[in-house]
Amino acid sequence: MLPAVVKLCCGISYPHLRSLAGLQRTAMAVIGQEISHLQRCGHVPQRMRTLAGLTHDEHQRVNGEVLAAKGEQQAFVRKGHEAMTKALGLLEQKDGWKVEIIEGNGDVIYSKVVQGSRKVFRLEVILDADLEELYDILFARVEEMHQWNPSIQQIKVLKRVGPETMVTHEVSAQTAGNLIGRRDFLSVRHSCKRKSRIYLGGGAIQLEAFPPLAGFVRAEDGPTCMVIEALGDGSTQRSRFTWLVNMDVKGWLPKSIVNQALPRAQLDFTRHLRRRLTAGAPLG
């Protein structure tokens, strides 16, 4: 209907129709109603003008593309939320956790065998930073992580779905002592903020447009999560940081190597994060 109404309104510019002020007002009112209806149906406002020149089939195709895009975005949010929920459920399980490593500064890593005889690892540390600072470093500015964590070559945000969900491609760096080897990850990341707690979670996804990089093995992360919780000691500048690592590194690595490398990677990450917090800015 909108194309016909636009043509009607455009016709008012002709001399023999200029006197029909009532017709002009009616036409403009109908256009406003049509635009409001299209906006409610999910059309992008910038496309309103182009719709006037589309055929019915083209109009239907545009509608299909918009609906498909919205469906894809909803799927990303759903996958991120589901992965976070599963990871939190794993963290909340009381049985089966065993102490793996205890550091002199109080950092602790626990391990647990899950279905498929794979180990997951839970890191618990105290960090000298508040919730918002850690959220900013670990989620909002995730693309800068390679600047302070040498184990990461690059993290690229491929798509943002609102403020809480993103799709990322992560490439590991080939550093000395890297037992896992060259891996890349395609993941959906999801965040959830509460008054005194922040959850960051996610898991692996598949996208045909992003196959594994040449020379890399596509590993799968998740379901995994980080929980950042304000300490209950009255300090707003310190947080309890819990990180569940649940990773299928793929390839043909022995489990003994993987189970040695993953908790070590957690400790290395925490050390680099503390340096980042002390520096107050990304390291070059």
PDB file of C-alpha atoms in Angstrom:
ATOM      1  CA  MET A   1       0.000   0.000   0.000  1.00  0.00           C
ATOM      2  CA  LEU A   2       2.833   2.404   0.785  1.00  0.00           C
ATOM      3  CA  PRO A   3       4.095   2.732  -2.828  1.00  0.00           C
ATOM      4  CA  ALA A   4       0.623   3.718  -4.036  1.00  0.00           C
ATOM      5  CA  VAL A   5       0.203   6.262  -1.241  1.00  0.00           C
ATOM      6  CA  VAL A   6       3.614   7.768  -1.971  1.00  0.00           C
ATOM      7  CA  LYS A   7       2.670   8.148  -5.640  1.00  0.00           C
ATOM      8  CA  LEU A   8      -0.589   9.807  -4.588  1.00  0.00           C
ATOM      9  CA  CYS A   9       1.242  12.237  -2.347  1.00  0.00           C
ATOM     10  CA  CYS A  10       3.827  12.977  -5.028  1.00  0.00           C
ATOM     11  CA  GLY A  11       0.974  13.741  -7.411  1.00  0.00           C
ATOM     12  CA  ILE A  12      -0.141  16.596  -5.166  1.00  0.00           C
ATOM     13  CA  SER A  13       2.827  18.599  -6.445  1.00  0.00           C
ATOM     14  CA  TYR A  14       1.106  18.945  -9.818  1.00  0.00           C
ATOM     15  CA  PRO A  15      -0.707  22.305 -10.319  1.00  0.00           C
ATOM     16  CA  HIS A  16      -4.202  20.854 -10.761  1.00  0.00           C
ATOM     17  CA  LEU A  17      -3.937  19.079  -7.385  1.00  0.00           C
ATOM     18  CA  ARG A  18      -2.321  21.810  -5.264  1.00  0.00           C
ATOM     19  CA  SER A  19      -5.665  23.058  -4.051  1.00  0.00           C
ATOM     20  CA  LEU A  20      -6.595  19.707  -2.557  1.00  0.00           C
ATOM     21  CA  ALA A  21      -5.152  20.433   0.868  1.00  0.00           C
ATOM     22  CA  GLY A  22      -7.393  17.878   2.531  1.00  0.00           C
ATOM     23  CA  LEU A  23      -6.192  15.160   0.175  1.00  0.00           C
ATOM     24  CA  GLN A  24      -2.594  16.056   0.956  1.00  0.00           C
ATOM     25  CA  ARG A  25      -3.172  15.852   4.697  1.00  0.00           C
ATOM     26  CA  THR A  26      -4.972  12.519   4.338  1.00  0.00           C
ATOM     27  CA  ALA A  27      -2.209  11.055   2.180  1.00  0.00           C
ATOM     28  CA  MET A  28       0.525  12.137   4.598  1.00  0.00           C
ATOM     29  CA  ALA A  29      -1.421  10.685   7.517  1.00  0.00           C
ATOM     30  CA  VAL A  30      -1.757   7.338   5.731  1.00  0.00           C
ATOM     31  CA  ILE A  31       1.997   7.342   4.943  1.00  0.00           C
ATOM     32  CA  GLY A  32       2.737   7.908   8.613  1.00  0.00           C
ATOM     33  CA  GLN A  33       0.509   4.987   9.565  1.00  0.00           C
ATOM     34  CA  GLU A  34       2.173   2.733   6.984  1.00  0.00           C
ATOM     35  CA  ILE A  35       5.678   3.630   8.163  1.00  0.00           C
ATOM     36  CA  SER A  36       4.708   2.994  11.781  1.00  0.00           C
ATOM     37  CA  HIS A  37       3.275  -0.383  10.780  1.00  0.00           C
ATOM     38  CA  LEU A  38       6.427  -1.335   8.862  1.00  0.00           C
ATOM     39  CA  GLN A  39       8.638  -0.302  11.778  1.00  0.00           C
ATOM     40  CA  ARG A  40       6.640  -2.514  14.117  1.00  0.00           C
ATOM     41  CA  CYS A  41       7.102  -5.392  11.689  1.00  0.00           C
ATOM     42  CA  GLY A  42      10.884  -5.020  11.880  1.00  0.00           C
ATOM     43  CA  HIS A  43      11.783  -3.020   8.749  1.00  0.00           C
ATOM     44  CA  VAL A  44      14.875  -0.863   8.907  1.00  0.00           C
ATOM     45  CA  PRO A  45      13.892   2.852   8.791  1.00  0.00           C
ATOM     46  CA  GLN A  46      16.512   3.662   6.139  1.00  0.00           C
ATOM     47  CA  ARG A  47      14.682   1.413   3.689  1.00  0.00           C
ATOM     48  CA  MET A  48      11.416   3.292   3.800  1.00  0.00           C
ATOM     49  CA  ARG A  49      12.150   5.366   0.718  1.00  0.00           C
ATOM     50  CA  THR A  50      13.329   2.430  -1.373  1.00  0.00           C
ATOM     51  CA  LEU A  51      10.181   0.468  -0.684  1.00  0.00           C
ATOM     52  CA  ALA A  52       8.209   2.823  -2.908  1.00  0.00           C
ATOM     53  CA  GLY A  53      10.021   1.482  -5.982  1.00  0.00           C
ATOM     54  CA  LEU A  54       9.863  -2.241  -5.200  1.00  0.00           C
ATOM     55  CA  THR A  55       7.645  -4.779  -6.912  1.00  0.00           C
ATOM     56  CA  HIS A  56       5.568  -7.128  -4.778  1.00  0.00           C
ATOM     57  CA  ASP A  57       8.099  -9.959  -5.187  1.00  0.00           C
ATOM     58  CA  GLU A  58      11.000  -7.656  -4.330  1.00  0.00           C
ATOM     59  CA  HIS A  59       9.105  -6.384  -1.320  1.00  0.00           C
ATOM     60  CA  GLN A  60       8.551  -9.961  -0.158  1.00  0.00           C
ATOM     61  CA  ARG A  61      12.245 -10.757  -0.651  1.00  0.00           C
ATOM     62  CA  VAL A  62      13.284  -7.761   1.473  1.00  0.00           C
ATOM     63  CA  ASN A  63      10.833  -8.827   4.167  1.00  0.00           C
ATOM     64  CA  GLY A  64      12.308 -12.332   4.079  1.00  0.00           C
ATOM     65  CA  GLU A  65      15.848 -11.012   4.435  1.00  0.00           C
ATOM     66  CA  VAL A  66      14.891  -8.847   7.403  1.00  0.00           C
ATOM     67  CA  LEU A  67      13.115 -11.720   9.133  1.00  0.00           C
ATOM     68  CA  ALA A  68      16.046 -14.064   8.448  1.00  0.00           C
ATOM     69  CA  ALA A  69      18.493 -11.552   9.934  1.00  0.00           C
ATOM     70  CA  LYS A  70      16.341 -11.145  13.035  1.00  0.00           C
ATOM     71  CA  GLY A  71      16.049 -14.918  13.350  1.00  0.00           C
ATOM     72  CA  GLU A  72      19.828 -15.314  13.146  1.00  0.00           C
ATOM     73  CA  GLN A  73      20.351 -12.670  15.828  1.00  0.00           C
ATOM     74  CA  GLN A  74      17.825 -14.327  18.124  1.00  0.00           C
ATOM     75  CA  ALA A  75      19.589 -17.657  17.573  1.00  0.00           C
ATOM     76  CA  PHE A  76      22.930 -16.156  18.647  1.00  0.00           C
ATOM     77  CA  VAL A  77      21.386 -14.730  21.817  1.00  0.00           C
ATOM     78  CA  ARG A  78      19.673 -18.030  22.583  1.00  0.00           C
ATOM     79  CA  LYS A  79      22.863 -20.048  22.055  1.00  0.00           C
ATOM     80  CA  GLY A  80      24.882 -17.693  24.224  1.00  0.00           C
ATOM     81  CA  HIS A  81      22.307 -17.780  27.005  1.00  0.00           C
ATOM     82  CA  GLU A  82      21.989 -21.579  26.848  1.00  0.00           C
ATOM     83  CA  ALA A  83      25.766 -22.045  26.973  1.00  0.00           C
ATOM     84  CA  MET A  84      26.049 -19.729  29.976  1.00  0.00           C
ATOM     85  CA  THR A  85      23.230 -21.530  31.780  1.00  0.00           C
ATOM     86  CA  LYS A  86      24.864 -24.940  31.219  1.00  0.00           C
ATOM     87  CA  ALA A  87      28.248 -23.664  32.387  1.00  0.00           C
ATOM     88  CA  LEU A  88      26.769 -22.143  35.553  1.00  0.00           C
ATOM     89  CA  GLY A  89      24.994 -25.411  36.241  1.00  0.00           C
ATOM     90  CA  LEU A  90      28.353 -27.167  36.032  1.00  0.00           C
ATOM     91  CA  LEU A  91      29.933 -24.672  38.428  1.00  0.00           C
ATOM     92  CA  GLU A  92      27.132 -25.130  40.928  1.00  0.00           C
ATOM     93  CA  GLN A  93      27.649 -28.891  41.135  1.00  0.00           C
ATOM     94  CA  LYS A  94      29.209 -29.667  44.503  1.00  0.00           C
ATOM     95  CA  ASP A  95      30.418 -33.196  43.880  1.00  0.00           C
ATOM     96  CA  GLY A  96      33.375 -34.382  41.868  1.00  0.00           C
ATOM     97  CA  TRP A  97      35.670 -31.352  42.130  1.00  0.00           C
ATOM     98  CA  LYS A  98      39.272 -32.036  43.103  1.00  0.00           C
ATOM     99  CA  VAL A  99      42.052 -29.589  43.879  1.00  0.00           C
ATOM    100  CA  GLU A 100      44.427 -29.440  40.926  1.00  0.00           C
ATOM    101  CA  ILE A 101      46.760 -26.535  41.805  1.00  0.00           C
ATOM    102  CA  ILE A 102      47.166 -24.213  44.801  1.00  0.00           C
ATOM    103  CA  GLU A 103      49.360 -21.159  44.292  1.00  0.00           C
ATOM    104  CA  GLY A 104      51.194 -19.341  47.073  1.00  0.00           C
ATOM    105  CA  ASN A 105      49.042 -16.233  46.587  1.00  0.00           C
ATOM    106  CA  GLY A 106      45.827 -18.160  47.202  1.00  0.00           C
ATOM    107  CA  ASP A 107      44.827 -18.843  43.592  1.00  0.00           C
ATOM    108  CA  VAL A 108      43.215 -22.263  43.288  1.00  0.00           C
ATOM    109  CA  ILE A 109      42.320 -24.475  40.329  1.00  0.00           C
ATOM    110  CA  TYR A 110      39.913 -27.378  40.702  1.00  0.00           C
ATOM    111  CA  SER A 111      39.196 -30.083  38.142  1.00  0.00           C
ATOM    112  CA  LYS A 112      36.244 -32.333  37.461  1.00  0.00           C
ATOM    113  CA  VAL A 113      35.693 -35.183  35.006  1.00  0.00           C
ATOM    114  CA  VAL A 114      32.570 -34.703  32.904  1.00  0.00           C
ATOM    115  CA  GLN A 115      30.756 -36.824  30.341  1.00  0.00           C
ATOM    116  CA  GLY A 116      33.151 -38.214  27.758  1.00  0.00           C
ATOM    117  CA  SER A 117      35.970 -38.465  30.341  1.00  0.00           C
ATOM    118  CA  ARG A 118      37.078 -34.908  29.578  1.00  0.00           C
ATOM    119  CA  LYS A 119      38.293 -32.692  32.398  1.00  0.00           C
ATOM    120  CA  VAL A 120      36.989 -29.199  33.058  1.00  0.00           C
ATOM    121  CA  PHE A 121      38.871 -26.709  35.218  1.00  0.00           C
ATOM    122  CA  ARG A 122      37.605 -24.096  37.676  1.00  0.00           C
ATOM    123  CA  LEU A 123      39.876 -21.204  38.606  1.00  0.00           C
ATOM    124  CA  GLU A 124      39.119 -19.134  41.724  1.00  0.00           C
ATOM    125  CA  VAL A 125      41.123 -15.976  42.455  1.00  0.00           C
ATOM    126  CA  ILE A 126      40.776 -12.530  44.037  1.00  0.00           C
ATOM    127  CA  LEU A 127      41.507  -9.568  41.759  1.00  0.00           C
ATOM    128  CA  ASP A 128      42.190  -5.946  42.695  1.00  0.00           C
ATOM    129  CA  ALA A 129      39.533  -4.511  40.412  1.00  0.00           C
ATOM    130  CA  ASP A 130      35.828  -3.763  40.567  1.00  0.00           C
ATOM    131  CA  LEU A 131      33.142  -5.432  38.497  1.00  0.00           C
ATOM    132  CA  GLU A 132      32.866  -2.744  35.836  1.00  0.00           C
ATOM    133  CA  GLU A 133      36.594  -2.600  35.173  1.00  0.00           C
ATOM    134  CA  LEU A 134      36.768  -6.356  34.683  1.00  0.00           C
ATOM    135  CA  TYR A 135      33.648  -6.336  32.503  1.00  0.00           C
ATOM    136  CA  ASP A 136      35.199  -3.623  30.342  1.00  0.00           C
ATOM    137  CA  ILE A 137      38.475  -5.521  29.909  1.00  0.00           C
ATOM    138  CA  LEU A 138      37.073  -9.023  29.470  1.00  0.00           C
ATOM    139  CA  PHE A 139      33.938  -8.332  27.428  1.00  0.00           C
ATOM    140  CA  ALA A 140      33.417  -4.799  26.159  1.00  0.00           C
ATOM    141  CA  ARG A 141      37.025  -4.457  24.935  1.00  0.00           C
ATOM    142  CA  VAL A 142      37.670  -8.087  24.139  1.00  0.00           C
ATOM    143  CA  GLU A 143      39.313  -7.178  20.810  1.00  0.00           C
ATOM    144  CA  GLU A 144      42.151  -5.551  22.776  1.00  0.00           C
ATOM    145  CA  MET A 145      42.963  -8.728  24.710  1.00  0.00           C
ATOM    146  CA  HIS A 146      45.941  -9.598  22.500  1.00  0.00           C
ATOM    147  CA  GLN A 147      47.598  -6.371  23.666  1.00  0.00           C
ATOM    148  CA  TRP A 148      48.038  -7.716  27.191  1.00  0.00           C
ATOM    149  CA  ASN A 149      47.710 -11.488  26.750  1.00  0.00           C
ATOM    150  CA  PRO A 150      50.544 -12.863  24.592  1.00  0.00           C
ATOM    151  CA  SER A 151      48.822 -16.242  24.181  1.00  0.00           C
ATOM    152  CA  ILE A 152      46.259 -14.583  21.890  1.00  0.00           C
ATOM    153  CA  GLN A 153      47.157 -13.441  18.416  1.00  0.00           C
ATOM    154  CA  GLN A 154      43.812 -11.829  17.669  1.00  0.00           C
ATOM    155  CA  ILE A 155      40.171 -11.666  18.717  1.00  0.00           C
ATOM    156  CA  LYS A 156      37.800 -10.207  16.148  1.00  0.00           C
ATOM    157  CA  VAL A 157      34.167  -9.366  16.846  1.00  0.00           C
ATOM    158  CA  LEU A 158      32.289 -10.590  13.775  1.00  0.00           C
ATOM    159  CA  LYS A 159      28.850  -9.531  14.905  1.00  0.00           C
ATOM    160  CA  ARG A 160      27.305  -7.701  17.844  1.00  0.00           C
ATOM    161  CA  VAL A 161      23.735  -8.511  18.815  1.00  0.00           C
ATOM    162  CA  GLY A 162      22.756  -5.776  21.218  1.00  0.00           C
ATOM    163  CA  PRO A 163      24.954  -4.922  24.204  1.00  0.00           C
ATOM    164  CA  GLU A 164      24.985  -8.440  25.710  1.00  0.00           C
ATOM    165  CA  THR A 165      25.859 -10.828  22.872  1.00  0.00           C
ATOM    166  CA  MET A 166      28.601 -11.049  20.256  1.00  0.00           C
ATOM    167  CA  VAL A 167      30.104 -13.546  17.834  1.00  0.00           C
ATOM    168  CA  THR A 168      33.916 -13.660  17.888  1.00  0.00           C
ATOM    169  CA  HIS A 169      36.769 -15.334  16.058  1.00  0.00           C
ATOM    170  CA  GLU A 170      39.803 -15.965  18.248  1.00  0.00           C
ATOM    171  CA  VAL A 171      43.254 -16.995  17.031  1.00  0.00           C
ATOM    172  CA  SER A 172      45.829 -18.349  19.465  1.00  0.00           C
ATOM    173  CA  ALA A 173      49.431 -17.201  19.318  1.00  0.00           C
ATOM    174  CA  GLN A 174      52.341 -19.560  18.779  1.00  0.00           C
ATOM    175  CA  THR A 175      54.259 -18.767  21.957  1.00  0.00           C
ATOM    176  CA  ALA A 176      57.099 -20.639  23.623  1.00  0.00           C
ATOM    177  CA  GLY A 177      55.804 -23.494  25.741  1.00  0.00           C
ATOM    178  CA  ASN A 178      52.448 -23.649  23.972  1.00  0.00           C
ATOM    179  CA  LEU A 179      51.562 -27.321  24.380  1.00  0.00           C
ATOM    180  CA  ILE A 180      48.215 -27.102  22.599  1.00  0.00           C
ATOM    181  CA  GLY A 181      49.522 -25.745  19.298  1.00  0.00           C
ATOM    182  CA  ARG A 182      47.838 -23.497  16.733  1.00  0.00           C
ATOM    183  CA  ARG A 183      44.110 -23.231  17.392  1.00  0.00           C
ATOM    184  CA  ASP A 184      41.310 -20.907  16.388  1.00  0.00           C
ATOM    185  CA  PHE A 185      37.861 -20.575  17.933  1.00  0.00           C
ATOM    186  CA  LEU A 186      34.492 -19.413  16.637  1.00  0.00           C
ATOM    187  CA  SER A 187      32.275 -18.548  19.576  1.00  0.00           C
ATOM    188  CA  VAL A 188      29.192 -16.731  20.748  1.00  0.00           C
ATOM    189  CA  ARG A 189      29.795 -14.696  23.908  1.00  0.00           C
ATOM    190  CA  HIS A 190      27.007 -13.587  26.208  1.00  0.00           C
ATOM    191  CA  SER A 191      26.974 -11.337  29.264  1.00  0.00           C
ATOM    192  CA  CYS A 192      24.567 -10.763  32.104  1.00  0.00           C
ATOM    193  CA  LYS A 193      24.884  -8.035  34.733  1.00  0.00           C
ATOM    194  CA  ARG A 194      23.489  -8.101  38.244  1.00  0.00           C
ATOM    195  CA  LYS A 195      23.949  -5.648  41.100  1.00  0.00           C
ATOM    196  CA  SER A 196      26.930  -7.379  42.696  1.00  0.00           C
ATOM    197  CA  ARG A 197      27.752  -9.993  40.066  1.00  0.00           C
ATOM    198  CA  ILE A 198      28.564 -10.234  36.362  1.00  0.00           C
ATOM    199  CA  TYR A 199      28.360 -13.366  34.250  1.00  0.00           C
ATOM    200  CA  LEU A 200      30.311 -13.833  31.022  1.00  0.00           C
ATOM    201  CA  GLY A 201      29.638 -17.056  29.164  1.00  0.00           C
ATOM    202  CA  GLY A 202      29.397 -18.690  25.802  1.00  0.00           C
ATOM    203  CA  GLY A 203      30.300 -21.585  23.590  1.00  0.00           C
ATOM    204  CA  ALA A 204      31.353 -22.727  20.148  1.00  0.00           C
ATOM    205  CA  ILE A 205      29.210 -22.122  17.064  1.00  0.00           C
ATOM    206  CA  GLN A 206      29.453 -23.110  13.416  1.00  0.00           C
ATOM    207  CA  LEU A 207      29.407 -20.616  10.531  1.00  0.00           C
ATOM    208  CA  GLU A 208      30.004 -21.746   6.960  1.00  0.00           C
ATOM    209  CA  ALA A 209      31.471 -18.352   6.113  1.00  0.00           C
ATOM    210  CA  PHE A 210      34.282 -18.863   8.670  1.00  0.00           C
ATOM    211  CA  PRO A 211      36.049 -22.210   8.235  1.00  0.00           C
ATOM    212  CA  PRO A 212      39.229 -22.934  10.253  1.00  0.00           C
ATOM    213  CA  LEU A 213      42.254 -20.864   9.271  1.00  0.00           C
ATOM    214  CA  ALA A 214      44.864 -22.580   7.151  1.00  0.00           C
ATOM    215  CA  GLY A 215      47.390 -24.281   9.394  1.00  0.00           C
ATOM    216  CA  PHE A 216      45.101 -24.097  12.448  1.00  0.00           C
ATOM    217  CA  VAL A 217      42.847 -26.622  14.165  1.00  0.00           C
ATOM    218  CA  ARG A 218      39.339 -25.361  14.998  1.00  0.00           C
ATOM    219  CA  ALA A 219      38.939 -26.018  18.729  1.00  0.00           C
ATOM    220  CA  GLU A 220      35.616 -25.719  20.531  1.00  0.00           C
ATOM    221  CA  ASP A 221      35.114 -23.665  23.650  1.00  0.00           C
ATOM    222  CA  GLY A 222      32.312 -24.270  26.064  1.00  0.00           C
ATOM    223  CA  PRO A 223      29.964 -24.222  27.506  1.00  0.00           C
ATOM    224  CA  THR A 224      32.162 -21.954  29.576  1.00  0.00           C
ATOM    225  CA  CYS A 225      31.756 -18.941  31.817  1.00  0.00           C
ATOM    226  CA  MET A 226      33.400 -16.365  34.023  1.00  0.00           C
ATOM    227  CA  VAL A 227      31.726 -15.124  37.199  1.00  0.00           C
ATOM    228  CA  ILE A 228      32.847 -11.788  38.620  1.00  0.00           C
ATOM    229  CA  GLU A 229      31.532 -11.136  42.112  1.00  0.00           C
ATOM    230  CA  ALA A 230      32.037  -8.158  44.409  1.00  0.00           C
ATOM    231  CA  LEU A 231      33.658  -9.183  47.683  1.00  0.00           C
ATOM    232  CA  GLY A 232      31.410  -9.007  50.707  1.00  0.00           C
ATOM    233  CA  ASP A 233      34.090  -7.320  52.844  1.00  0.00           C
ATOM    234  CA  GLY A 234      32.912  -3.801  52.055  1.00  0.00           C
ATOM    235  CA  SER A 235      35.586  -3.294  49.410  1.00  0.00           C
ATOM    236  CA  THR A 236      34.283  -2.107  46.050  1.00  0.00           C
ATOM    237  CA  GLN A 237      37.718  -2.378  44.428  1.00  0.00           C
ATOM    238  CA  ARG A 238      38.209  -6.130  44.822  1.00  0.00           C
ATOM    239  CA  SER A 239      36.380  -8.979  43.126  1.00  0.00           C
ATOM    240  CA  ARG A 240      36.195 -12.733  43.289  1.00  0.00           C
ATOM    241  CA  PHE A 241      36.900 -14.142  39.823  1.00  0.00           C
ATOM    242  CA  THR A 242      35.764 -17.652  38.930  1.00  0.00           C
ATOM    243  CA  TRP A 243      36.530 -19.066  35.497  1.00  0.00           C
ATOM    244  CA  LEU A 244      35.314 -22.387  34.136  1.00  0.00           C
ATOM    245  CA  VAL A 245      37.434 -23.729  31.277  1.00  0.00           C
ATOM    246  CA  ASN A 246      35.640 -26.406  29.295  1.00  0.00           C
ATOM    247  CA  MET A 247      37.437 -26.964  26.016  1.00  0.00           C
ATOM    248  CA  ASP A 248      37.693 -29.564  23.296  1.00  0.00           C
ATOM    249  CA  VAL A 249      41.042 -28.788  21.688  1.00  0.00           C
ATOM    250  CA  LYS A 250      40.427 -31.305  18.862  1.00  0.00           C
ATOM    251  CA  GLY A 251      43.369 -32.796  17.018  1.00  0.00           C
ATOM    252  CA  TRP A 252      45.285 -35.826  18.290  1.00  0.00           C
ATOM    253  CA  LEU A 253      46.820 -34.528  21.502  1.00  0.00           C
ATOM    254  CA  PRO A 254      47.049 -36.973  24.422  1.00  0.00           C
ATOM    255  CA  LYS A 255      44.705 -36.160  27.309  1.00  0.00           C
ATOM    256  CA  SER A 256      47.666 -35.941  29.658  1.00  0.00           C
ATOM    257  CA  ILE A 257      49.098 -33.046  27.619  1.00  0.00           C
ATOM    258  CA  VAL A 258      45.740 -31.261  27.414  1.00  0.00           C
ATOM    259  CA  ASN A 259      45.091 -31.663  31.150  1.00  0.00           C
ATOM    260  CA  GLN A 260      48.498 -30.178  31.872  1.00  0.00           C
ATOM    261  CA  ALA A 261      48.172 -27.287  29.431  1.00  0.00           C
ATOM    262  CA  LEU A 262      44.689 -25.969  30.255  1.00  0.00           C
ATOM    263  CA  PRO A 263      45.172 -25.156  33.969  1.00  0.00           C
ATOM    264  CA  ARG A 264      48.555 -23.702  33.171  1.00  0.00           C
ATOM    265  CA  ALA A 265      46.895 -21.466  30.584  1.00  0.00           C
ATOM    266  CA  GLN A 266      44.462 -20.301  33.270  1.00  0.00           C
ATOM    267  CA  LEU A 267      47.317 -19.319  35.577  1.00  0.00           C
ATOM    268  CA  ASP A 268      49.142 -17.550  32.735  1.00  0.00           C
ATOM    269  CA  PHE A 269      45.976 -15.662  31.805  1.00  0.00           C
ATOM    270  CA  THR A 270      45.467 -14.546  35.408  1.00  0.00           C
ATOM    271  CA  ARG A 271      49.055 -13.350  35.653  1.00  0.00           C
ATOM    272  CA  HIS A 272      48.715 -11.287  32.468  1.00  0.00           C
ATOM    273  CA  LEU A 273      45.340  -9.927  33.618  1.00  0.00           C
ATOM    274  CA  ARG A 274      46.845  -8.735  36.889  1.00  0.00           C
ATOM    275  CA  ARG A 275      49.618  -6.970  34.969  1.00  0.00           C
ATOM    276  CA  ARG A 276      46.970  -5.325  32.782  1.00  0.00           C
ATOM    277  CA  LEU A 277      45.090  -4.134  35.871  1.00  0.00           C
ATOM    278  CA  THR A 278      48.283  -2.737  37.407  1.00  0.00           C
ATOM    279  CA  ALA A 279      49.240  -0.952  34.165  1.00  0.00           C
ATOM    280  CA  GLY A 280      45.758   0.562  33.868  1.00  0.00           C
ATOM    281  CA  ALA A 281      45.828   0.424  30.056  1.00  0.00           C
ATOM    282  CA  PRO A 282      46.490  -2.108  27.303  1.00  0.00           C
ATOM    283  CA  LEU A 283      50.148  -3.021  27.000  1.00  0.00           C
ATOM    284  CA  GLY A 284      51.811  -2.470  23.659  1.00  0.00           C
TER     285      GLY A 284
END
